[in-house]
C-alpha positions as a printed NumPy array, in Angstrom:
array([[  0.   ,   0.   ,   0.   ],
       [  1.489,   3.36 ,  -1.036],
       [  2.373,   5.793,   1.705],
       [  0.328,   8.994,   1.779],
       [  1.888,  11.785,  -0.266],
       [  2.321,  13.975,   2.801],
       [  4.468,  11.338,   4.536],
       [  6.819,  11.23 ,   1.519],
       [  7.079,  14.999,   1.518],
       [  7.781,  15.069,   5.226],
       [ 10.507,  12.466,   4.845],
       [ 12.054,  14.442,   1.972],
       [ 11.937,  17.645,   3.981],
       [ 13.578,  15.893,   6.901],
       [ 16.337,  14.607,   4.654],
       [ 16.927,  18.117,   3.232],
       [ 17.031,  19.664,   6.704],
       [ 19.418,  17.004,   7.98 ],
       [ 21.659,  17.487,   4.955],
       [ 21.546,  21.231,   5.421],
       [ 22.532,  20.923,   9.069],
       [ 25.384,  18.622,   8.119],
       [ 26.635,  21.004,   5.46 ],
       [ 26.312,  23.938,   7.882],
       [ 28.3  ,  22.138,  10.559],
       [ 31.021,  21.218,   8.092],
       [ 31.145,  24.775,   6.696],
       [ 31.103,  26.226,  10.207],
       [ 34.066,  24.066,  11.176],
       [ 35.869,  25.169,   8.032],
       [ 35.02 ,  28.822,   8.76 ],
       [ 36.381,  28.488,  12.3  ],
       [ 39.603,  27.03 ,  10.892],
       [ 39.91 ,  29.93 ,   8.422],
       [ 39.257,  32.48 ,  11.187],
       [ 41.848,  30.804,  13.395],
       [ 44.373,  30.894,  10.543],
       [ 43.697,  34.602,  10.044],
       [ 44.046,  35.298,  13.76 ],
       [ 47.105,  33.087,  14.249],
       [ 48.825,  32.649,  10.878],
       [ 51.78 ,  30.307,  10.651],
       [ 55.238,  31.687,  10.018],
       [ 55.147,  30.2  ,   6.537],
       [ 51.857,  31.985,   5.804],
       [ 53.264,  35.287,   7.074],
       [ 56.311,  34.915,   4.872],
       [ 54.066,  34.154,   1.899],
       [ 51.971,  37.26 ,   2.593],
       [ 55.112,  39.38 ,   2.925],
       [ 56.386,  38.119,  -0.432],
       [ 53.017,  38.841,  -2.036],
       [ 53.086,  42.398,  -0.707],
       [ 56.655,  42.816,  -1.914],
       [ 55.55 ,  41.666,  -5.377],
       [ 52.646,  44.137,  -5.358],
       [ 54.981,  46.99 ,  -4.459],
       [ 57.349,  45.958,  -7.232],
       [ 54.465,  46.113,  -9.701],
       [ 53.453,  49.56 ,  -8.436],
       [ 56.986,  50.83 ,  -9.004],
       [ 56.803,  49.927, -12.683],
       [ 53.182,  50.772, -13.472],
       [ 52.512,  53.827, -15.667],
       [ 50.881,  56.653, -13.735],
       [ 48.004,  57.568, -16.06 ],
       [ 48.059,  60.95 , -14.263],
       [ 46.996,  59.34 , -10.986],
       [ 50.331,  59.612,  -9.186],
       [ 48.913,  61.306,  -6.096],
       [ 46.2  ,  58.677,  -5.741],
       [ 48.771,  55.886,  -5.985],
       [ 50.95 ,  57.637,  -3.399],
       [ 47.989,  58.062,  -1.043],
       [ 46.96 ,  54.43 ,  -1.516],
       [ 50.507,  53.237,  -0.815],
       [ 50.688,  55.453,   2.276],
       [ 47.455,  53.996,   3.66 ],
       [ 48.769,  50.493,   3.05 ],
       [ 52.027,  51.388,   4.766],
       [ 50.176,  52.693,   7.841],
       [ 48.232,  49.42 ,   8.033],
       [ 51.472,  47.461,   7.574],
       [ 53.411,  49.515,  10.11 ],
       [ 50.62 ,  49.522,  12.687],
       [ 50.293,  45.735,  12.85 ],
       [ 52.921,  45.451,  15.572],
       [ 52.19 ,  41.826,  16.452],
       [ 52.781,  40.648,  12.885],
       [ 55.762,  42.961,  12.339],
       [ 57.429,  41.484,  15.419],
       [ 57.304,  38.132,  13.616],
       [ 58.293,  39.313,  10.147],
       [ 60.249,  42.58 ,  10.674],
       [ 59.785,  45.925,   8.885],
       [ 61.803,  45.123,   5.787],
       [ 59.163,  46.439,   3.373],
       [ 59.115,  49.948,   4.885],
       [ 61.646,  51.432,   2.425],
       [ 59.833,  49.757,  -0.474],
       [ 56.594,  51.533,   0.422],
       [ 58.349,  54.893,   0.472],
       [ 60.112,  54.269,  -2.811],
       [ 56.631,  53.93 ,  -4.334],
       [ 55.173,  56.877,  -2.392],
       [ 57.956,  59.362,  -3.104],
       [ 58.488,  58.253,  -6.69 ],
       [ 54.834,  59.103,  -7.288],
       [ 54.717,  62.219,  -5.119],
       [ 58.083,  63.64 ,  -3.981],
       [ 56.21 ,  66.595,  -2.43 ],
       [ 54.405,  64.377,   0.109],
       [ 56.066,  66.111,   3.05 ],
       [ 54.712,  63.975,   5.899],
       [ 55.925,  60.843,   4.113],
       [ 59.519,  61.874,   4.773],
       [ 58.875,  61.797,   8.505],
       [ 57.508,  58.253,   8.346],
       [ 60.338,  57.287,   5.992],
       [ 62.949,  58.387,   8.51 ],
       [ 61.224,  56.848,  11.524],
       [ 60.252,  53.513,  10.001],
       [ 63.179,  52.821,   7.707],
       [ 65.995,  53.996,   9.982],
       [ 64.677,  52.942,  13.386],
       [ 62.511,  49.921,  12.608],
       [ 63.804,  48.459,   9.344],
       [ 67.413,  49.232,  10.285],
       [ 68.171,  50.763,   6.891],
       [ 69.143,  54.411,   7.476],
       [ 71.236,  54.16 ,   4.324],
       [ 68.053,  53.573,   2.292],
       [ 66.236,  56.418,   4.061],
       [ 69.063,  58.902,   3.463],
       [ 69.58 ,  57.753,  -0.134],
       [ 65.889,  58.26 ,  -0.907],
       [ 65.896,  61.731,   0.653],
       [ 69.032,  62.638,  -1.295],
       [ 67.299,  61.456,  -4.466],
       [ 64.191,  63.601,  -3.886],
       [ 65.589,  66.746,  -2.254],
       [ 66.752,  68.254,  -5.593],
       [ 63.084,  68.236,  -6.639],
       [ 62.03 ,  70.275,  -3.608],
       [ 62.457,  73.972,  -2.838],
       [ 62.356,  76.094,   0.33 ],
       [ 58.636,  76.664,  -0.209],
       [ 57.536,  73.497,  -2.04 ],
       [ 56.198,  71.547,  -0.298],
       [ 55.26 ,  73.502,   2.796],
       [ 57.721,  72.94 ,   5.659],
       [ 60.195,  71.258,   3.321],
       [ 63.046,  72.308,   5.628],
       [ 62.052,  69.39 ,   7.852],
       [ 63.289,  66.97 ,   5.187],
       [ 66.81 ,  68.348,   5.613],
       [ 66.454,  67.864,   9.374],
       [ 65.345,  64.247,   8.966],
       [ 68.286,  63.588,   6.659],
       [ 70.683,  65.232,   9.095],
       [ 69.338,  63.249,  12.044],
       [ 69.656,  59.912,  10.247],
       [ 73.173,  60.713,   9.076],
       [ 74.304,  61.876,  12.502],
       [ 72.77 ,  59.134,  14.615],
       [ 72.869,  56.069,  12.395],
       [ 75.517,  56.599,   9.723],
       [ 78.143,  58.617,  11.606],
       [ 78.394,  61.244,   8.865],
       [ 79.009,  64.274,  11.068],
       [ 80.059,  66.713,   8.369],
       [ 77.298,  65.688,   5.973],
       [ 74.812,  65.996,   8.827],
       [ 76.128,  69.467,   9.668],
       [ 75.694,  70.572,   6.078],
       [ 72.133,  69.196,   6.065],
       [ 71.318,  71.154,   9.231],
       [ 72.687,  74.288,   7.568],
       [ 70.461,  73.663,   4.547],
       [ 67.546,  73.368,   6.959],
       [ 68.543,  76.776,   8.351],
       [ 68.642,  78.259,   4.845],
       [ 65.282,  76.852,   3.771],
       [ 63.537,  77.618,   7.048],
       [ 64.784,  81.209,   6.934],
       [ 63.395,  81.6  ,   3.422],
       [ 60.078,  80.137,   4.593],
       [ 59.963,  82.825,   7.255],
       [ 57.039,  81.545,   9.341],
       [ 57.29 ,  81.583,  13.107],
       [ 57.697,  77.807,  13.248],
       [ 60.26 ,  77.881,  10.444],
       [ 62.369,  80.542,  12.151],
       [ 62.366,  78.538,  15.371],
       [ 63.499,  75.498,  13.371],
       [ 66.194,  77.6  ,  11.707],
       [ 67.504,  78.588,  15.123],
       [ 67.302,  74.994,  16.349],
       [ 69.114,  73.645,  13.305],
       [ 71.825,  76.299,  13.572],
       [ 72.455,  75.329,  17.197],
       [ 72.88 ,  71.678,  16.285],
       [ 75.159,  72.569,  13.369],
       [ 77.247,  74.665,  15.762],
       [ 77.496,  71.729,  18.156],
       [ 78.792,  69.563,  15.329],
       [ 81.34 ,  72.188,  14.352],
       [ 82.615,  72.851,  17.883],
       [ 81.919,  69.808,  20.056],
       [ 84.437,  67.174,  18.979],
       [ 82.538,  64.298,  20.561],
       [ 79.203,  65.64 ,  19.201],
       [ 77.313,  64.416,  22.264],
       [ 75.069,  67.45 ,  22.562],
       [ 74.281,  67.321,  18.861],
       [ 73.319,  63.656,  19.194],
       [ 71.301,  64.34 ,  22.349],
       [ 69.464,  67.084,  20.491],
       [ 68.749,  64.712,  17.603],
       [ 67.53 ,  61.957,  19.926],
       [ 65.388,  64.585,  21.637],
       [ 63.732,  65.274,  18.294],
       [ 63.037,  61.56 ,  17.869],
       [ 61.687,  61.357,  21.427],
       [ 59.29 ,  64.233,  20.896],
       [ 58.039,  62.846,  17.582],
       [ 57.784,  59.208,  18.689],
       [ 54.363,  57.658,  18.173],
       [ 54.926,  54.55 ,  20.307],
       [ 56.394,  53.752,  23.71 ],
       [ 59.138,  51.499,  22.309],
       [ 60.623,  54.37 ,  20.282],
       [ 60.306,  56.759,  23.228],
       [ 62.158,  54.3  ,  25.464],
       [ 64.83 ,  53.74 ,  22.818],
       [ 65.39 ,  57.49 ,  22.474],
       [ 65.548,  57.996,  26.256],
       [ 68.081,  55.176,  26.606],
       [ 70.287,  56.733,  23.944],
       [ 70.062,  60.19 ,  25.523],
       [ 71.101,  58.714,  28.855],
       [ 73.866,  56.679,  27.202],
       [ 75.296,  59.906,  25.798],
       [ 75.294,  61.526,  29.246],
       [ 72.065,  63.491,  28.941],
       [ 69.   ,  63.298,  31.13 ],
       [ 65.257,  63.18 ,  30.493],
       [ 62.416,  64.367,  32.7  ],
       [ 58.75 ,  64.049,  31.803],
       [ 56.893,  67.241,  32.681],
       [ 53.314,  67.46 ,  34.049],
       [ 52.089,  68.643,  30.628],
       [ 53.38 ,  65.455,  28.979],
       [ 56.395,  67.08 ,  27.325],
       [ 59.958,  65.997,  27.98 ],
       [ 62.78 ,  68.09 ,  29.391],
       [ 65.983,  66.819,  27.791],
       [ 69.251,  68.148,  29.185],
       [ 72.611,  67.788,  27.554],
       [ 76.1  ,  67.492,  28.969],
       [ 78.351,  70.367,  29.921],
       [ 81.346,  70.814,  27.626],
       [ 83.977,  73.489,  27.287],
       [ 82.63 ,  74.542,  23.903],
       [ 78.975,  74.696,  24.982],
       [ 78.963,  76.738,  28.167],
       [ 75.796,  78.725,  27.479],
       [ 73.132,  77.311,  29.832],
       [ 70.355,  78.534,  27.544],
       [ 71.763,  77.223,  24.274],
       [ 69.116,  74.5  ,  24.073],
       [ 65.494,  75.452,  24.61 ],
       [ 61.929,  74.66 ,  23.575],
       [ 61.764,  72.809,  20.265],
       [ 58.241,  73.018,  18.77 ],
       [ 58.961,  70.285,  16.224],
       [ 59.603,  67.725,  18.948],
       [ 57.272,  69.039,  21.629],
       [ 60.294,  68.607,  23.865],
       [ 61.934,  71.048,  26.255],
       [ 65.676,  71.05 ,  25.596],
       [ 67.844,  72.726,  28.213],
       [ 71.529,  72.757,  28.944],
       [ 72.684,  71.825,  32.43 ]])
């Protein structure tokens, strides 16, 4: 005797529901595995992702611009900020791609002033390639002028700092500080004139102080004031102290950085407030 039609339909519906639940459970397990892989990628997966990003940057370097250079530079900068900000992953893979990002960014837009700051900080301090940072700045500086882009004198300061602290090029650093003085003076704004004075002081230290400790302390003070993470702040403080300077955090959050007394730098007021670094710099 044939089963009623409704019983067959019910059985079919039950089979479909059971199959659906089975598929859902299998897919859910697979999804959980994928999520876990994204949250805790293996070292091999991280290395593969790093190579893929390196390949993408290589392609960007060779792509024609189609008059969209600024957009490409902005896109690369956003990707760099995402890359640089993922501290947990960077601690496992390093910051080796930092200079590659800035080669793309500054090739497309050499007037991207803030990019030079991130270039100096990330490539010199984190990627350990101050030579790449300085070389890229040297490549682009002839394209700049004292007024283009705005505050372009800072690029000379970044170059000088990297040369002084990481490459040991005292005379080249002194000349870069003097160029910062020249460009900042031409700019003529209040901030620029303060930077001109600050750069001249550091250049004078390099010319007169044979061990250059106060010049290095001043440069590390600039890094301290501009640091955007505690690790860099601590690194800068340790280097200031290593050179014989001292650091005091003020109630307003700024830092008072004091240099060492030397025969050639006996003016107690020769180092003072530096608006670029948000750091009080005073001579003991």
